[in-house]
């Protein structure tokens, strides 16, 4: 009886396996040797598709950018609503794959999905009436805000030990030990509050464009 053939190695299969490995084991533990073992192939087999480890990481990062919904920039939503909805989709993609965020934070470089993301946001803002220079700044500040929220958890940075926050040293942190157990709720509320404040500020600036420009 013929032996069953292993699935052919492909770019998509490598990227999918690498993304899963990064999700479960983290960026520091990632290596081409570990990835090859996960795929059941020899290390050199990967180099037929990706010459370097960095190129694999770039491809994984781009696969995450491709998960961000861009339809809000094309279906007639006003610029404020579009930015709000885009930020939620953007953050959701990063939240699902937090270990690749440091790679994404380097910028889109030559990554196609990352460039499409930047192009869609910039184009929508210019079409809405923002001057190109300010549209560029909006894209940058949205990226800073969303990336920053995905890099770490504010609430998760506190330990659940009340003894760590002696009131004689930290008189206003008496409830800080409770933050960790409500991490998701607190972080989501903070993100929505910050996003609303950011968009409110942009709306004020937008109203003043006729006078300022």
PDB file of C-alpha atoms in Angstrom:
ATOM      1  CA  UNK A   1       0.000   0.000   0.000  1.00  0.00           C
ATOM      2  CA  UNK A   2       1.318   3.434  -0.927  1.00  0.00           C
ATOM      3  CA  UNK A   3       2.311   5.651   1.955  1.00  0.00           C
ATOM      4  CA  UNK A   4       0.064   8.733   2.435  1.00  0.00           C
ATOM      5  CA  UNK A   5       1.668  11.859   1.059  1.00  0.00           C
ATOM      6  CA  UNK A   6       2.321  14.786   3.338  1.00  0.00           C
ATOM      7  CA  UNK A   7       0.473  17.973   2.385  1.00  0.00           C
ATOM      8  CA  UNK A   8       2.553  20.022   0.000  1.00  0.00           C
ATOM      9  CA  UNK A   9       4.390  22.886   1.624  1.00  0.00           C
ATOM     10  CA  UNK A  10       3.053  26.226   0.443  1.00  0.00           C
ATOM     11  CA  UNK A  11       3.413  29.874   1.345  1.00  0.00           C
ATOM     12  CA  UNK A  12      -0.086  29.966   2.844  1.00  0.00           C
ATOM     13  CA  UNK A  13       0.520  26.834   4.890  1.00  0.00           C
ATOM     14  CA  UNK A  14       3.776  28.238   6.285  1.00  0.00           C
ATOM     15  CA  UNK A  15       2.147  31.560   7.180  1.00  0.00           C
ATOM     16  CA  UNK A  16      -0.841  29.869   8.845  1.00  0.00           C
ATOM     17  CA  UNK A  17       1.399  27.604  10.908  1.00  0.00           C
ATOM     18  CA  UNK A  18       3.718  30.473  11.835  1.00  0.00           C
ATOM     19  CA  UNK A  19       0.794  32.644  12.948  1.00  0.00           C
ATOM     20  CA  UNK A  20      -0.578  29.841  15.130  1.00  0.00           C
ATOM     21  CA  UNK A  21       2.865  29.214  16.608  1.00  0.00           C
ATOM     22  CA  UNK A  22       3.315  32.894  17.394  1.00  0.00           C
ATOM     23  CA  UNK A  23      -0.142  33.055  18.970  1.00  0.00           C
ATOM     24  CA  UNK A  24       0.589  30.147  21.279  1.00  0.00           C
ATOM     25  CA  UNK A  25       4.306  30.478  22.047  1.00  0.00           C
ATOM     26  CA  UNK A  26       5.177  34.142  21.478  1.00  0.00           C
ATOM     27  CA  UNK A  27       7.649  36.083  19.391  1.00  0.00           C
ATOM     28  CA  UNK A  28      10.717  35.344  21.517  1.00  0.00           C
ATOM     29  CA  UNK A  29      10.242  31.573  21.172  1.00  0.00           C
ATOM     30  CA  UNK A  30       9.660  31.649  17.431  1.00  0.00           C
ATOM     31  CA  UNK A  31      12.317  30.111  15.181  1.00  0.00           C
ATOM     32  CA  UNK A  32      12.449  28.564  11.739  1.00  0.00           C
ATOM     33  CA  UNK A  33      13.571  25.292  13.323  1.00  0.00           C
ATOM     34  CA  UNK A  34      10.530  25.264  15.597  1.00  0.00           C
ATOM     35  CA  UNK A  35       8.251  26.145  12.670  1.00  0.00           C
ATOM     36  CA  UNK A  36       9.741  23.430  10.470  1.00  0.00           C
ATOM     37  CA  UNK A  37       9.153  20.870  13.218  1.00  0.00           C
ATOM     38  CA  UNK A  38       5.550  22.001  13.534  1.00  0.00           C
ATOM     39  CA  UNK A  39       5.073  21.551   9.802  1.00  0.00           C
ATOM     40  CA  UNK A  40       6.872  18.215   9.774  1.00  0.00           C
ATOM     41  CA  UNK A  41       9.515  19.322   7.290  1.00  0.00           C
ATOM     42  CA  UNK A  42      13.219  20.062   7.323  1.00  0.00           C
ATOM     43  CA  UNK A  43      14.355  23.608   8.008  1.00  0.00           C
ATOM     44  CA  UNK A  44      15.806  24.205   4.529  1.00  0.00           C
ATOM     45  CA  UNK A  45      12.402  23.429   2.998  1.00  0.00           C
ATOM     46  CA  UNK A  46      11.112  26.725   4.359  1.00  0.00           C
ATOM     47  CA  UNK A  47      13.782  28.689   2.541  1.00  0.00           C
ATOM     48  CA  UNK A  48      12.317  27.737  -0.821  1.00  0.00           C
ATOM     49  CA  UNK A  49       9.394  29.999   0.142  1.00  0.00           C
ATOM     50  CA  UNK A  50      10.920  32.450   2.647  1.00  0.00           C
ATOM     51  CA  UNK A  51      14.695  33.035   2.585  1.00  0.00           C
ATOM     52  CA  UNK A  52      14.749  34.442   6.128  1.00  0.00           C
ATOM     53  CA  UNK A  53      12.914  34.287   9.425  1.00  0.00           C
ATOM     54  CA  UNK A  54      12.167  38.007   9.170  1.00  0.00           C
ATOM     55  CA  UNK A  55      10.358  37.460   5.887  1.00  0.00           C
ATOM     56  CA  UNK A  56       8.138  34.868   7.558  1.00  0.00           C
ATOM     57  CA  UNK A  57       7.339  37.323  10.331  1.00  0.00           C
ATOM     58  CA  UNK A  58       6.580  40.022   7.766  1.00  0.00           C
ATOM     59  CA  UNK A  59       4.183  37.673   5.980  1.00  0.00           C
ATOM     60  CA  UNK A  60       2.443  36.776   9.239  1.00  0.00           C
ATOM     61  CA  UNK A  61       2.105  40.466  10.076  1.00  0.00           C
ATOM     62  CA  UNK A  62       0.570  41.129   6.693  1.00  0.00           C
ATOM     63  CA  UNK A  63      -1.875  38.246   7.127  1.00  0.00           C
ATOM     64  CA  UNK A  64      -3.090  39.935  10.314  1.00  0.00           C
ATOM     65  CA  UNK A  65      -3.430  43.305   8.552  1.00  0.00           C
ATOM     66  CA  UNK A  66      -5.539  41.528   5.947  1.00  0.00           C
ATOM     67  CA  UNK A  67      -8.052  40.650   8.689  1.00  0.00           C
ATOM     68  CA  UNK A  68      -8.888  44.325   9.262  1.00  0.00           C
ATOM     69  CA  UNK A  69     -12.207  45.313   7.696  1.00  0.00           C
ATOM     70  CA  UNK A  70     -11.936  48.211   5.223  1.00  0.00           C
ATOM     71  CA  UNK A  71     -15.515  48.227   3.940  1.00  0.00           C
ATOM     72  CA  UNK A  72     -16.424  51.254   6.067  1.00  0.00           C
ATOM     73  CA  UNK A  73     -14.290  53.417   3.810  1.00  0.00           C
ATOM     74  CA  UNK A  74     -16.229  52.346   0.733  1.00  0.00           C
ATOM     75  CA  UNK A  75     -19.894  52.064   1.739  1.00  0.00           C
ATOM     76  CA  UNK A  76     -20.809  55.693   2.352  1.00  0.00           C
ATOM     77  CA  UNK A  77     -20.255  55.966   6.090  1.00  0.00           C
ATOM     78  CA  UNK A  78     -19.214  59.454   7.204  1.00  0.00           C
ATOM     79  CA  UNK A  79     -15.542  59.860   8.063  1.00  0.00           C
ATOM     80  CA  UNK A  80     -16.056  59.836  11.845  1.00  0.00           C
ATOM     81  CA  UNK A  81     -18.154  56.677  11.831  1.00  0.00           C
ATOM     82  CA  UNK A  82     -15.757  55.057   9.392  1.00  0.00           C
ATOM     83  CA  UNK A  83     -12.756  55.784  11.620  1.00  0.00           C
ATOM     84  CA  UNK A  84     -14.606  54.489  14.670  1.00  0.00           C
ATOM     85  CA  UNK A  85     -15.623  51.240  12.999  1.00  0.00           C
ATOM     86  CA  UNK A  86     -12.206  50.794  11.440  1.00  0.00           C
ATOM     87  CA  UNK A  87     -10.497  51.251  14.809  1.00  0.00           C
ATOM     88  CA  UNK A  88     -12.678  48.531  16.335  1.00  0.00           C
ATOM     89  CA  UNK A  89     -11.880  46.083  13.531  1.00  0.00           C
ATOM     90  CA  UNK A  90      -8.201  47.024  13.617  1.00  0.00           C
ATOM     91  CA  UNK A  91      -7.965  46.483  17.358  1.00  0.00           C
ATOM     92  CA  UNK A  92      -9.870  43.184  17.159  1.00  0.00           C
ATOM     93  CA  UNK A  93      -7.354  41.816  14.652  1.00  0.00           C
ATOM     94  CA  UNK A  94      -4.424  42.830  16.849  1.00  0.00           C
ATOM     95  CA  UNK A  95      -6.106  41.568  20.002  1.00  0.00           C
ATOM     96  CA  UNK A  96      -6.502  38.140  18.374  1.00  0.00           C
ATOM     97  CA  UNK A  97      -2.794  38.069  17.487  1.00  0.00           C
ATOM     98  CA  UNK A  98      -1.007  40.220  20.088  1.00  0.00           C
ATOM     99  CA  UNK A  99       2.394  38.572  19.729  1.00  0.00           C
ATOM    100  CA  UNK A 100       2.876  39.895  16.186  1.00  0.00           C
ATOM    101  CA  UNK A 101       2.088  43.507  17.169  1.00  0.00           C
ATOM    102  CA  UNK A 102       5.781  44.455  17.657  1.00  0.00           C
ATOM    103  CA  UNK A 103       6.397  43.491  14.026  1.00  0.00           C
ATOM    104  CA  UNK A 104       3.337  45.406  12.840  1.00  0.00           C
ATOM    105  CA  UNK A 105       4.451  48.422  14.851  1.00  0.00           C
ATOM    106  CA  UNK A 106       7.445  48.846  12.547  1.00  0.00           C
ATOM    107  CA  UNK A 107       5.065  50.120   9.872  1.00  0.00           C
ATOM    108  CA  UNK A 108       3.745  48.591   6.646  1.00  0.00           C
ATOM    109  CA  UNK A 109       7.018  48.744   4.732  1.00  0.00           C
ATOM    110  CA  UNK A 110       6.315  46.770   1.552  1.00  0.00           C
ATOM    111  CA  UNK A 111       3.560  44.571   2.963  1.00  0.00           C
ATOM    112  CA  UNK A 112       0.577  44.624   0.536  1.00  0.00           C
ATOM    113  CA  UNK A 113      -2.250  44.317   3.063  1.00  0.00           C
ATOM    114  CA  UNK A 114      -0.643  46.882   5.343  1.00  0.00           C
ATOM    115  CA  UNK A 115      -0.275  49.298   2.456  1.00  0.00           C
ATOM    116  CA  UNK A 116      -3.888  48.752   1.382  1.00  0.00           C
ATOM    117  CA  UNK A 117      -4.942  49.544   4.941  1.00  0.00           C
ATOM    118  CA  UNK A 118      -2.985  52.811   4.966  1.00  0.00           C
ATOM    119  CA  UNK A 119      -4.162  53.716   1.472  1.00  0.00           C
ATOM    120  CA  UNK A 120      -7.836  53.142   2.303  1.00  0.00           C
ATOM    121  CA  UNK A 121      -7.755  55.275   5.451  1.00  0.00           C
ATOM    122  CA  UNK A 122      -5.798  58.112   3.839  1.00  0.00           C
ATOM    123  CA  UNK A 123      -7.953  58.121   0.705  1.00  0.00           C
ATOM    124  CA  UNK A 124     -11.194  58.180   2.682  1.00  0.00           C
ATOM    125  CA  UNK A 125     -10.062  61.115   4.801  1.00  0.00           C
ATOM    126  CA  UNK A 126      -8.976  63.166   1.764  1.00  0.00           C
ATOM    127  CA  UNK A 127     -12.239  62.365   0.001  1.00  0.00           C
ATOM    128  CA  UNK A 128     -14.150  63.484   3.114  1.00  0.00           C
ATOM    129  CA  UNK A 129     -12.472  66.892   2.932  1.00  0.00           C
ATOM    130  CA  UNK A 130      -9.378  66.614   5.081  1.00  0.00           C
ATOM    131  CA  UNK A 131      -6.240  68.225   3.610  1.00  0.00           C
ATOM    132  CA  UNK A 132      -3.662  65.544   2.666  1.00  0.00           C
ATOM    133  CA  UNK A 133      -1.224  66.603   5.379  1.00  0.00           C
ATOM    134  CA  UNK A 134      -3.880  66.261   8.065  1.00  0.00           C
ATOM    135  CA  UNK A 135      -5.162  63.011   6.574  1.00  0.00           C
ATOM    136  CA  UNK A 136      -1.635  61.663   6.977  1.00  0.00           C
ATOM    137  CA  UNK A 137      -1.599  62.772  10.610  1.00  0.00           C
ATOM    138  CA  UNK A 138      -4.961  61.117  11.223  1.00  0.00           C
ATOM    139  CA  UNK A 139      -3.679  57.830   9.855  1.00  0.00           C
ATOM    140  CA  UNK A 140      -0.625  58.102  12.084  1.00  0.00           C
ATOM    141  CA  UNK A 141      -2.494  58.959  15.267  1.00  0.00           C
ATOM    142  CA  UNK A 142      -5.049  56.183  14.709  1.00  0.00           C
ATOM    143  CA  UNK A 143      -2.195  53.741  14.267  1.00  0.00           C
ATOM    144  CA  UNK A 144      -0.493  54.981  17.436  1.00  0.00           C
ATOM    145  CA  UNK A 145      -3.716  54.704  19.397  1.00  0.00           C
ATOM    146  CA  UNK A 146      -4.770  51.257  18.198  1.00  0.00           C
ATOM    147  CA  UNK A 147      -1.273  49.761  18.331  1.00  0.00           C
ATOM    148  CA  UNK A 148      -0.714  51.157  21.798  1.00  0.00           C
ATOM    149  CA  UNK A 149      -3.927  49.613  23.067  1.00  0.00           C
ATOM    150  CA  UNK A 150      -2.912  46.236  21.660  1.00  0.00           C
ATOM    151  CA  UNK A 151       0.638  46.156  23.016  1.00  0.00           C
ATOM    152  CA  UNK A 152      -0.394  45.556  26.604  1.00  0.00           C
ATOM    153  CA  UNK A 153      -3.230  45.677  29.121  1.00  0.00           C
ATOM    154  CA  UNK A 154      -3.479  48.546  31.602  1.00  0.00           C
ATOM    155  CA  UNK A 155      -5.648  46.611  34.047  1.00  0.00           C
ATOM    156  CA  UNK A 156      -3.574  43.462  33.643  1.00  0.00           C
ATOM    157  CA  UNK A 157      -0.521  45.371  34.831  1.00  0.00           C
ATOM    158  CA  UNK A 158      -1.736  45.318  38.432  1.00  0.00           C
ATOM    159  CA  UNK A 159      -1.405  42.267  40.682  1.00  0.00           C
ATOM    160  CA  UNK A 160      -4.387  40.829  42.546  1.00  0.00           C
ATOM    161  CA  UNK A 161      -2.643  41.112  45.931  1.00  0.00           C
ATOM    162  CA  UNK A 162      -4.083  43.888  48.093  1.00  0.00           C
ATOM    163  CA  UNK A 163      -0.883  43.875  50.149  1.00  0.00           C
ATOM    164  CA  UNK A 164       1.064  45.187  47.172  1.00  0.00           C
ATOM    165  CA  UNK A 165      -0.648  48.557  47.490  1.00  0.00           C
ATOM    166  CA  UNK A 166       0.006  49.742  51.002  1.00  0.00           C
ATOM    167  CA  UNK A 167      -2.184  52.841  51.550  1.00  0.00           C
ATOM    168  CA  UNK A 168       0.686  54.552  53.358  1.00  0.00           C
ATOM    169  CA  UNK A 169       2.646  54.405  50.109  1.00  0.00           C
ATOM    170  CA  UNK A 170      -0.186  54.527  47.559  1.00  0.00           C
ATOM    171  CA  UNK A 171      -3.164  56.263  49.172  1.00  0.00           C
ATOM    172  CA  UNK A 172      -5.242  56.234  45.993  1.00  0.00           C
ATOM    173  CA  UNK A 173      -4.671  52.618  44.927  1.00  0.00           C
ATOM    174  CA  UNK A 174      -6.751  50.865  47.550  1.00  0.00           C
ATOM    175  CA  UNK A 175      -8.784  49.060  44.889  1.00  0.00           C
ATOM    176  CA  UNK A 176      -5.976  48.480  42.390  1.00  0.00           C
ATOM    177  CA  UNK A 177      -5.749  44.781  43.253  1.00  0.00           C
ATOM    178  CA  UNK A 178      -9.263  44.339  41.811  1.00  0.00           C
ATOM    179  CA  UNK A 179      -8.336  45.625  38.359  1.00  0.00           C
ATOM    180  CA  UNK A 180      -6.763  42.417  37.046  1.00  0.00           C
ATOM    181  CA  UNK A 181      -9.936  40.364  37.465  1.00  0.00           C
ATOM    182  CA  UNK A 182     -11.872  42.929  35.406  1.00  0.00           C
ATOM    183  CA  UNK A 183      -9.127  43.353  32.828  1.00  0.00           C
ATOM    184  CA  UNK A 184     -11.172  42.930  29.659  1.00  0.00           C
ATOM    185  CA  UNK A 185     -14.019  45.177  30.810  1.00  0.00           C
ATOM    186  CA  UNK A 186     -11.692  47.951  31.954  1.00  0.00           C
ATOM    187  CA  UNK A 187      -9.495  47.834  28.869  1.00  0.00           C
ATOM    188  CA  UNK A 188     -12.492  47.853  26.514  1.00  0.00           C
ATOM    189  CA  UNK A 189     -14.057  50.793  28.337  1.00  0.00           C
ATOM    190  CA  UNK A 190     -10.784  52.716  28.258  1.00  0.00           C
ATOM    191  CA  UNK A 191     -10.375  52.075  24.532  1.00  0.00           C
ATOM    192  CA  UNK A 192     -13.894  53.271  23.737  1.00  0.00           C
ATOM    193  CA  UNK A 193     -13.461  56.354  25.933  1.00  0.00           C
ATOM    194  CA  UNK A 194     -10.162  57.238  24.320  1.00  0.00           C
ATOM    195  CA  UNK A 195     -11.481  56.610  20.814  1.00  0.00           C
ATOM    196  CA  UNK A 196     -14.535  58.797  21.398  1.00  0.00           C
ATOM    197  CA  UNK A 197     -12.392  61.615  22.817  1.00  0.00           C
ATOM    198  CA  UNK A 198      -9.994  61.355  19.887  1.00  0.00           C
ATOM    199  CA  UNK A 199     -12.805  61.471  17.322  1.00  0.00           C
ATOM    200  CA  UNK A 200     -14.579  64.311  19.142  1.00  0.00           C
ATOM    201  CA  UNK A 201     -11.373  66.332  18.939  1.00  0.00           C
ATOM    202  CA  UNK A 202     -11.018  65.608  15.236  1.00  0.00           C
ATOM    203  CA  UNK A 203     -14.627  66.645  14.664  1.00  0.00           C
ATOM    204  CA  UNK A 204     -13.919  70.040  16.235  1.00  0.00           C
ATOM    205  CA  UNK A 205     -10.852  70.433  14.051  1.00  0.00           C
ATOM    206  CA  UNK A 206     -12.812  69.405  10.970  1.00  0.00           C
ATOM    207  CA  UNK A 207     -15.433  72.089  11.592  1.00  0.00           C
ATOM    208  CA  UNK A 208     -12.682  74.676  11.714  1.00  0.00           C
ATOM    209  CA  UNK A 209     -11.025  73.613   8.479  1.00  0.00           C
ATOM    210  CA  UNK A 210     -12.628  76.386   6.443  1.00  0.00           C
ATOM    211  CA  UNK A 211     -11.206  79.059   8.743  1.00  0.00           C
ATOM    212  CA  UNK A 212      -7.889  77.376   9.463  1.00  0.00           C
ATOM    213  CA  UNK A 213      -6.927  76.454   5.922  1.00  0.00           C
TER     214      UNK A 213
END
